[in-house]
PDB file of C-alpha atoms in Angstrom:
ATOM      1  CA  MET A  28      41.103 -45.086-112.981  1.00 42.00           C
ATOM      2  CA  THR A  29      43.509 -42.197-113.227  1.00 42.00           C
ATOM      3  CA  THR A  30      43.674 -41.341-116.913  1.00 51.00           C
ATOM      4  CA  PRO A  31      40.922 -41.704-119.513  1.00 53.00           C
ATOM      5  CA  CYS A  32      41.583 -44.591-121.888  1.00 80.00           C
ATOM      6  CA  VAL A  33      41.171 -43.982-125.618  1.00 88.00           C
ATOM      7  CA  GLU A  34      39.228 -47.228-126.009  1.00 90.00           C
ATOM      8  CA  GLU A  35      36.810 -46.284-123.244  1.00 93.00           C
ATOM      9  CA  LEU A  36      36.231 -42.830-124.705  1.00 93.00           C
ATOM     10  CA  HIS A  37      35.488 -44.442-128.072  1.00 93.00           C
ATOM     11  CA  LEU A  38      33.121 -46.871-126.336  1.00 95.00           C
ATOM     12  CA  LEU A  39      31.109 -44.100-124.692  1.00 96.00           C
ATOM     13  CA  ARG A  40      30.853 -42.136-127.942  1.00 95.00           C
ATOM     14  CA  GLN A  41      28.826 -45.042-129.354  1.00 95.00           C
ATOM     15  CA  ILE A  42      25.987 -44.217-126.944  1.00 96.00           C
ATOM     16  CA  PRO A  43      23.895 -41.422-128.523  1.00 95.00           C
ATOM     17  CA  TYR A  44      23.225 -39.419-125.354  1.00 96.00           C
ATOM     18  CA  LEU A  45      26.903 -39.557-124.363  1.00 96.00           C
ATOM     19  CA  ALA A  46      28.173 -38.767-127.857  1.00 96.00           C
ATOM     20  CA  VAL A  47      26.792 -35.215-127.546  1.00 96.00           C
ATOM     21  CA  MET A  48      29.199 -34.435-124.681  1.00 95.00           C
ATOM     22  CA  ASP A  49      32.508 -32.678-125.207  1.00 94.00           C
ATOM     23  CA  ASP A  50      35.833 -34.336-124.417  1.00 92.00           C
ATOM     24  CA  ALA A  51      36.005 -32.863-120.907  1.00 93.00           C
ATOM     25  CA  GLY A  52      32.621 -34.337-120.003  1.00 94.00           C
ATOM     26  CA  LEU A  53      33.482 -37.770-121.382  1.00 95.00           C
ATOM     27  CA  HIS A  54      36.821 -37.732-119.578  1.00 94.00           C
ATOM     28  CA  SER A  55      34.953 -37.072-116.319  1.00 93.00           C
ATOM     29  CA  LEU A  56      32.715 -40.103-116.892  1.00 94.00           C
ATOM     30  CA  VAL A  57      35.658 -42.351-117.718  1.00 94.00           C
ATOM     31  CA  ARG A  58      37.614 -41.233-114.654  1.00 92.00           C
ATOM     32  CA  SER A  59      34.643 -42.223-112.476  1.00 91.00           C
ATOM     33  CA  ALA A  60      34.356 -45.660-114.072  1.00 94.00           C
ATOM     34  CA  PHE A  61      35.668 -49.101-113.248  1.00 95.00           C
ATOM     35  CA  GLN A  62      35.484 -52.471-114.975  1.00 95.00           C
ATOM     36  CA  ARG A  63      33.755 -55.676-113.961  1.00 97.00           C
ATOM     37  CA  SER A  64      34.248 -59.032-115.672  1.00 98.00           C
ATOM     38  CA  TYR A  65      31.757 -61.890-115.926  1.00 98.00           C
ATOM     39  CA  PRO A  66      32.185 -65.437-117.270  1.00 98.00           C
ATOM     40  CA  ALA A  67      29.619 -66.926-119.620  1.00 96.00           C
ATOM     41  CA  GLY A  68      26.383 -67.665-117.762  1.00 96.00           C
ATOM     42  CA  ALA A  69      27.071 -65.274-114.891  1.00 98.00           C
ATOM     43  CA  LEU A  70      24.213 -63.095-113.652  1.00 97.00           C
ATOM     44  CA  ILE A  71      24.982 -59.383-113.931  1.00 96.00           C
ATOM     45  CA  LEU A  72      21.628 -58.152-112.632  1.00 95.00           C
ATOM     46  CA  VAL A  73      18.533 -59.849-111.253  1.00 94.00           C
ATOM     47  CA  GLU A  74      15.108 -58.280-111.683  1.00 94.00           C
ATOM     48  CA  GLY A  75      14.476 -56.069-108.661  1.00 94.00           C
ATOM     49  CA  ASP A  76      18.159 -55.504-107.888  1.00 92.00           C
ATOM     50  CA  PRO A  77      19.255 -51.922-107.178  1.00 91.00           C
ATOM     51  CA  CYS A  78      21.496 -50.753-110.005  1.00 83.00           C
ATOM     52  CA  PRO A  79      22.185 -47.011-109.720  1.00 83.00           C
ATOM     53  CA  ASN A  80      25.320 -46.954-111.874  1.00 94.00           C
ATOM     54  CA  LEU A  81      25.268 -46.979-115.674  1.00 96.00           C
ATOM     55  CA  LEU A  82      26.486 -50.320-117.064  1.00 97.00           C
ATOM     56  CA  VAL A  83      28.027 -50.330-120.549  1.00 97.00           C
ATOM     57  CA  VAL A  84      29.146 -53.475-122.359  1.00 97.00           C
ATOM     58  CA  GLN A  85      32.835 -53.241-123.269  1.00 96.00           C
ATOM     59  CA  SER A  86      33.185 -56.704-124.792  1.00 96.00           C
ATOM     60  CA  GLY A  87      31.056 -59.823-125.015  1.00 96.00           C
ATOM     61  CA  ARG A  88      27.268 -60.169-125.163  1.00 95.00           C
ATOM     62  CA  VAL A  89      24.528 -60.146-122.548  1.00 97.00           C
ATOM     63  CA  LYS A  90      20.820 -60.917-122.622  1.00 95.00           C
ATOM     64  CA  ALA A  91      18.101 -59.010-120.795  1.00 95.00           C
ATOM     65  CA  SER A  92      15.197 -61.274-119.846  1.00 95.00           C
ATOM     66  CA  LEU A  93      11.987 -61.545-117.896  1.00 93.00           C
ATOM     67  CA  LEU A  94      11.476 -64.751-115.899  1.00 91.00           C
ATOM     68  CA  SER A  95       8.157 -66.234-114.785  1.00 88.00           C
ATOM     69  CA  PRO A  96       7.790 -67.738-111.286  1.00 87.00           C
ATOM     70  CA  GLY A  97       7.958 -71.143-112.989  1.00 86.00           C
ATOM     71  CA  GLY A  98      11.285 -70.316-114.628  1.00 84.00           C
ATOM     72  CA  ARG A  99      10.066 -69.631-118.155  1.00 89.00           C
ATOM     73  CA  GLU A 100      12.199 -67.000-119.847  1.00 92.00           C
ATOM     74  CA  HIS A 101      11.420 -64.285-122.366  1.00 92.00           C
ATOM     75  CA  ILE A 102      14.490 -62.581-123.840  1.00 92.00           C
ATOM     76  CA  LEU A 103      13.730 -58.910-124.429  1.00 91.00           C
ATOM     77  CA  ASP A 104      17.035 -57.919-125.993  1.00 91.00           C
ATOM     78  CA  ILE A 105      20.672 -58.838-126.512  1.00 93.00           C
ATOM     79  CA  TYR A 106      23.339 -56.201-125.946  1.00 95.00           C
ATOM     80  CA  GLY A 107      26.886 -55.974-127.275  1.00 94.00           C
ATOM     81  CA  PRO A 108      29.845 -53.593-127.053  1.00 95.00           C
ATOM     82  CA  GLY A 109      28.962 -49.909-126.851  1.00 95.00           C
ATOM     83  CA  GLU A 110      25.453 -50.443-125.433  1.00 95.00           C
ATOM     84  CA  ALA A 111      24.095 -49.568-122.002  1.00 95.00           C
ATOM     85  CA  ILE A 112      22.041 -52.305-120.356  1.00 93.00           C
ATOM     86  CA  ASN A 113      20.175 -50.521-117.533  1.00 92.00           C
ATOM     87  CA  GLU A 114      19.218 -47.064-118.793  1.00 91.00           C
ATOM     88  CA  ILE A 115      15.708 -47.081-117.308  1.00 90.00           C
ATOM     89  CA  SER A 116      17.003 -47.706-113.796  1.00 91.00           C
ATOM     90  CA  VAL A 117      19.634 -44.995-114.109  1.00 92.00           C
ATOM     91  CA  PHE A 118      17.195 -42.383-115.398  1.00 90.00           C
ATOM     92  CA  ASP A 119      14.448 -42.976-112.826  1.00 89.00           C
ATOM     93  CA  ASN A 120      16.555 -44.352-109.938  1.00 88.00           C
ATOM     94  CA  SER A 121      14.566 -47.598-109.808  1.00 91.00           C
ATOM     95  CA  PRO A 122      15.499 -51.284-109.376  1.00 93.00           C
ATOM     96  CA  SER A 123      16.386 -53.345-112.431  1.00 93.00           C
ATOM     97  CA  VAL A 124      13.337 -54.241-114.519  1.00 92.00           C
ATOM     98  CA  THR A 125      15.063 -57.242-116.133  1.00 94.00           C
ATOM     99  CA  THR A 126      17.473 -60.057-115.341  1.00 95.00           C
ATOM    100  CA  VAL A 127      20.740 -59.599-117.238  1.00 96.00           C
ATOM    101  CA  GLN A 128      23.056 -62.540-117.907  1.00 97.00           C
ATOM    102  CA  ALA A 129      26.358 -62.888-119.771  1.00 97.00           C
ATOM    103  CA  LEU A 130      26.088 -65.044-122.908  1.00 95.00           C
ATOM    104  CA  GLU A 131      29.878 -65.234-123.162  1.00 95.00           C
ATOM    105  CA  GLU A 132      32.841 -63.795-121.287  1.00 97.00           C
ATOM    106  CA  THR A 133      31.864 -60.169-120.852  1.00 98.00           C
ATOM    107  CA  HIS A 134      33.488 -56.993-119.562  1.00 98.00           C
ATOM    108  CA  ILE A 135      31.260 -54.197-118.235  1.00 97.00           C
ATOM    109  CA  LEU A 136      32.269 -50.557-117.743  1.00 97.00           C
ATOM    110  CA  VAL A 137      30.514 -49.222-114.620  1.00 96.00           C
ATOM    111  CA  ILE A 138      29.976 -45.442-114.622  1.00 95.00           C
ATOM    112  CA  ASP A 139      29.362 -43.740-111.293  1.00 93.00           C
ATOM    113  CA  ASN A 140      25.769 -42.552-111.015  1.00 93.00           C
ATOM    114  CA  ALA A 141      26.575 -39.305-109.200  1.00 93.00           C
ATOM    115  CA  VAL A 142      28.932 -38.255-111.998  1.00 94.00           C
ATOM    116  CA  PHE A 143      26.387 -39.317-114.620  1.00 95.00           C
ATOM    117  CA  GLN A 144      23.582 -37.307-112.984  1.00 93.00           C
ATOM    118  CA  ARG A 145      25.850 -34.270-112.723  1.00 94.00           C
ATOM    119  CA  SER A 146      26.604 -34.615-116.439  1.00 95.00           C
ATOM    120  CA  LEU A 147      22.865 -34.594-117.202  1.00 93.00           C
ATOM    121  CA  ARG A 148      22.561 -31.269-115.392  1.00 93.00           C
ATOM    122  CA  GLU A 149      25.614 -29.783-117.096  1.00 94.00           C
ATOM    123  CA  TYR A 150      24.754 -30.977-120.622  1.00 95.00           C
ATOM    124  CA  PRO A 151      21.044 -30.390-121.407  1.00 94.00           C
ATOM    125  CA  GLU A 152      21.544 -31.880-124.863  1.00 95.00           C
ATOM    126  CA  MET A 153      22.176 -35.229-123.133  1.00 95.00           C
ATOM    127  CA  THR A 154      18.597 -35.236-121.872  1.00 92.00           C
ATOM    128  CA  ARG A 155      17.195 -34.540-125.338  1.00 93.00           C
ATOM    129  CA  ALA A 156      19.296 -37.336-126.832  1.00 95.00           C
ATOM    130  CA  ALA A 157      18.301 -39.681-123.988  1.00 94.00           C
ATOM    131  CA  LEU A 158      14.608 -39.031-124.675  1.00 93.00           C
ATOM    132  CA  THR A 159      15.166 -40.085-128.276  1.00 94.00           C
ATOM    133  CA  THR A 160      16.876 -43.280-127.100  1.00 92.00           C
ATOM    134  CA  LEU A 161      14.074 -44.102-124.648  1.00 92.00           C
ATOM    135  CA  ALA A 162      11.439 -43.392-127.308  1.00 94.00           C
ATOM    136  CA  LYS A 163      13.182 -45.895-129.566  1.00 92.00           C
ATOM    137  CA  ARG A 164      13.091 -48.465-126.758  1.00 88.00           C
ATOM    138  CA  CYS A 165       9.341 -47.838-126.341  1.00 91.00           C
ATOM    139  CA  ARG A 166       8.782 -48.408-130.050  1.00 93.00           C
ATOM    140  CA  GLN A 167      10.710 -51.683-129.836  1.00 87.00           C
ATOM    141  CA  LEU A 168       8.526 -52.837-126.945  1.00 87.00           C
ATOM    142  CA  VAL A 169       5.356 -51.950-128.852  1.00 91.00           C
ATOM    143  CA  SER A 170       6.687 -53.927-131.817  1.00 86.00           C
ATOM    144  CA  THR A 171       7.395 -56.889-129.523  1.00 85.00           C
ATOM    145  CA  ILE A 172       3.855 -56.771-128.118  1.00 88.00           C
ATOM    146  CA  ALA A 173       2.449 -56.653-131.648  1.00 86.00           C
ATOM    147  CA  ASP A 174       4.569 -59.656-132.651  1.00 85.00           C
ATOM    148  CA  LEU A 175       3.430 -61.714-129.665  1.00 87.00           C
ATOM    149  CA  SER A 176      -0.252 -60.895-130.017  1.00 87.00           C
ATOM    150  CA  LEU A 177      -0.780 -60.547-133.775  1.00 87.00           C
ATOM    151  CA  ARG A 178       1.744 -62.802-135.555  1.00 90.00           C
ATOM    152  CA  THR A 179       2.222 -66.551-135.663  1.00 92.00           C
ATOM    153  CA  VAL A 180       5.352 -68.163-134.254  1.00 94.00           C
ATOM    154  CA  THR A 181       6.495 -69.023-137.782  1.00 94.00           C
ATOM    155  CA  ALA A 182       6.147 -65.398-138.880  1.00 94.00           C
ATOM    156  CA  ARG A 183       8.001 -64.198-135.777  1.00 93.00           C
ATOM    157  CA  LEU A 184      10.719 -66.773-136.398  1.00 95.00           C
ATOM    158  CA  ALA A 185      11.130 -65.575-139.992  1.00 95.00           C
ATOM    159  CA  GLY A 186      11.699 -62.069-138.679  1.00 92.00           C
ATOM    160  CA  LEU A 187      14.165 -63.288-136.042  1.00 92.00           C
ATOM    161  CA  LEU A 188      16.181 -65.190-138.659  1.00 94.00           C
ATOM    162  CA  LEU A 189      16.462 -62.008-140.712  1.00 93.00           C
ATOM    163  CA  ASP A 190      17.573 -60.111-137.611  1.00 89.00           C
ATOM    164  CA  CYS A 191      20.179 -62.798-136.869  1.00 89.00           C
ATOM    165  CA  ALA A 192      21.560 -62.511-140.396  1.00 89.00           C
ATOM    166  CA  ALA A 193      21.832 -58.731-140.108  1.00 88.00           C
ATOM    167  CA  ASN A 194      23.056 -58.479-136.515  1.00 83.00           C
ATOM    168  CA  PRO A 195      26.168 -60.315-135.253  1.00 74.00           C
ATOM    169  CA  ARG A 196      24.877 -60.112-131.663  1.00 74.00           C
ATOM    170  CA  GLU A 197      21.996 -62.417-132.553  1.00 73.00           C
ATOM    171  CA  ALA A 198      23.847 -64.685-134.973  1.00 71.00           C
ATOM    172  CA  THR A 199      24.663 -67.501-132.524  1.00 77.00           C
ATOM    173  CA  LEU A 200      21.309 -67.966-130.781  1.00 85.00           C
ATOM    174  CA  SER A 201      20.542 -71.548-129.778  1.00 87.00           C
ATOM    175  CA  ARG A 202      17.115 -73.085-130.375  1.00 90.00           C
ATOM    176  CA  GLY A 203      16.289 -72.480-126.719  1.00 92.00           C
ATOM    177  CA  GLN A 204      17.374 -68.843-126.940  1.00 91.00           C
ATOM    178  CA  MET A 205      15.311 -68.406-130.107  1.00 93.00           C
ATOM    179  CA  ALA A 206      12.298 -69.752-128.229  1.00 94.00           C
ATOM    180  CA  ALA A 207      12.923 -67.379-125.323  1.00 92.00           C
ATOM    181  CA  ARG A 208      13.283 -64.496-127.777  1.00 91.00           C
ATOM    182  CA  LEU A 209       9.970 -65.374-129.435  1.00 93.00           C
ATOM    183  CA  GLY A 210       7.985 -66.067-126.272  1.00 90.00           C
ATOM    184  CA  THR A 211       7.454 -69.762-127.021  1.00 92.00           C
ATOM    185  CA  VAL A 212       9.109 -73.129-126.348  1.00 92.00           C
ATOM    186  CA  ARG A 213      11.955 -74.932-128.110  1.00 93.00           C
ATOM    187  CA  GLU A 214       9.743 -77.653-129.588  1.00 95.00           C
ATOM    188  CA  VAL A 215       7.567 -75.080-131.354  1.00 95.00           C
ATOM    189  CA  VAL A 216      10.656 -73.325-132.763  1.00 95.00           C
ATOM    190  CA  SER A 217      12.013 -76.644-134.096  1.00 94.00           C
ATOM    191  CA  ARG A 218       8.663 -77.362-135.749  1.00 94.00           C
ATOM    192  CA  SER A 219       8.543 -73.893-137.318  1.00 96.00           C
ATOM    193  CA  LEU A 220      12.116 -74.280-138.611  1.00 95.00           C
ATOM    194  CA  ARG A 221      11.122 -77.515-140.305  1.00 94.00           C
ATOM    195  CA  ASP A 222       8.118 -75.748-141.849  1.00 95.00           C
ATOM    196  CA  LEU A 223      10.366 -73.002-143.248  1.00 96.00           C
ATOM    197  CA  GLU A 224      12.755 -75.609-144.620  1.00 95.00           C
ATOM    198  CA  ARG A 225       9.897 -77.489-146.325  1.00 95.00           C
ATOM    199  CA  LEU A 226       8.851 -74.203-147.941  1.00 94.00           C
ATOM    200  CA  GLY A 227      12.366 -73.854-149.353  1.00 96.00           C
ATOM    201  CA  LEU A 228      13.021 -70.601-147.470  1.00 96.00           C
ATOM    202  CA  ILE A 229      15.908 -71.909-145.361  1.00 95.00           C
ATOM    203  CA  ARG A 230      18.346 -74.814-145.228  1.00 95.00           C
ATOM    204  CA  ILE A 231      19.419 -76.322-141.914  1.00 92.00           C
ATOM    205  CA  GLU A 232      23.024 -77.538-141.860  1.00 88.00           C
ATOM    206  CA  ARG A 233      23.809 -78.986-138.425  1.00 79.00           C
ATOM    207  CA  ASP A 234      23.779 -75.900-136.171  1.00 75.00           C
ATOM    208  CA  GLN A 235      23.764 -73.418-139.052  1.00 86.00           C
ATOM    209  CA  ILE A 236      20.662 -71.984-140.685  1.00 92.00           C
ATOM    210  CA  VAL A 237      21.128 -70.738-144.254  1.00 93.00           C
ATOM    211  CA  LEU A 238      18.617 -68.217-145.569  1.00 95.00           C
ATOM    212  CA  LEU A 239      17.743 -69.202-149.148  1.00 95.00           C
ATOM    213  CA  LYS A 240      14.956 -66.691-149.859  1.00 95.00           C
ATOM    214  CA  PRO A 241      15.240 -63.683-147.527  1.00 94.00           C
ATOM    215  CA  ASP A 242      12.698 -61.672-149.522  1.00 94.00           C
ATOM    216  CA  GLU A 243      10.063 -64.342-148.980  1.00 94.00           C
ATOM    217  CA  LEU A 244      11.027 -64.596-145.322  1.00 95.00           C
ATOM    218  CA  ALA A 245      10.513 -60.848-145.042  1.00 93.00           C
ATOM    219  CA  ARG A 246       7.058 -61.132-146.594  1.00 92.00           C
ATOM    220  CA  LEU A 247       6.209 -63.961-144.216  1.00 92.00           C
ATOM    221  CA  ALA A 248       7.332 -61.834-141.292  1.00 88.00           C
ATOM    222  CA  GLU A 249       4.995 -59.095-142.563  1.00 79.00           C
ATOM    223  CA  ARG A 250       7.855 -56.665-142.949  1.00 55.00           C
ATOM    224  CA  GLN A 251       7.066 -55.769-146.546  1.00 40.00           C
TER     225      GLN A 251
END
């Protein structure tokens, strides 16, 4: 990659700890980068894989999951354009802690780790911003643990439906993906959806779920 692309510079500025860099620093990152493309369903990373370079979604969506030995999946997060998918591994030089798979055709910008580490040394404000990002991730994980241990599946589903309505990345989750997101199985999700429909909180139209009473869904999800 010989000249920094305007689109790639804009992409990197969406990441908080890269947005603090000046143009020269961002140009250096972009010059070190290359693109990889993945069709829907392709594995980008498998848990335990080495992944020293920073991976940023350019287009498409990917899911980061944990898989049990029996094949059961728990989706931890879904990433879209302008989000890095392997920050932990890049910061502590460790193998991937999740399995990452493309949900649709996806393009990934791969940033050379040596250039990234040099940027961390040259821009101390990057480290401060990165700590804020990692702290946010920790809070999200604590929230996930609280959901799994303290809330019913129906309450967790109510919260997920609100998230889907507010976040385009989550808007097209299948029943199976909802189950994997909630740490349960598809049959339980289908039963909970029917319960919410009987309560008049949602309406199911083929593959579309219409939220009729979002305020009541929010109360059910214990978010108010």
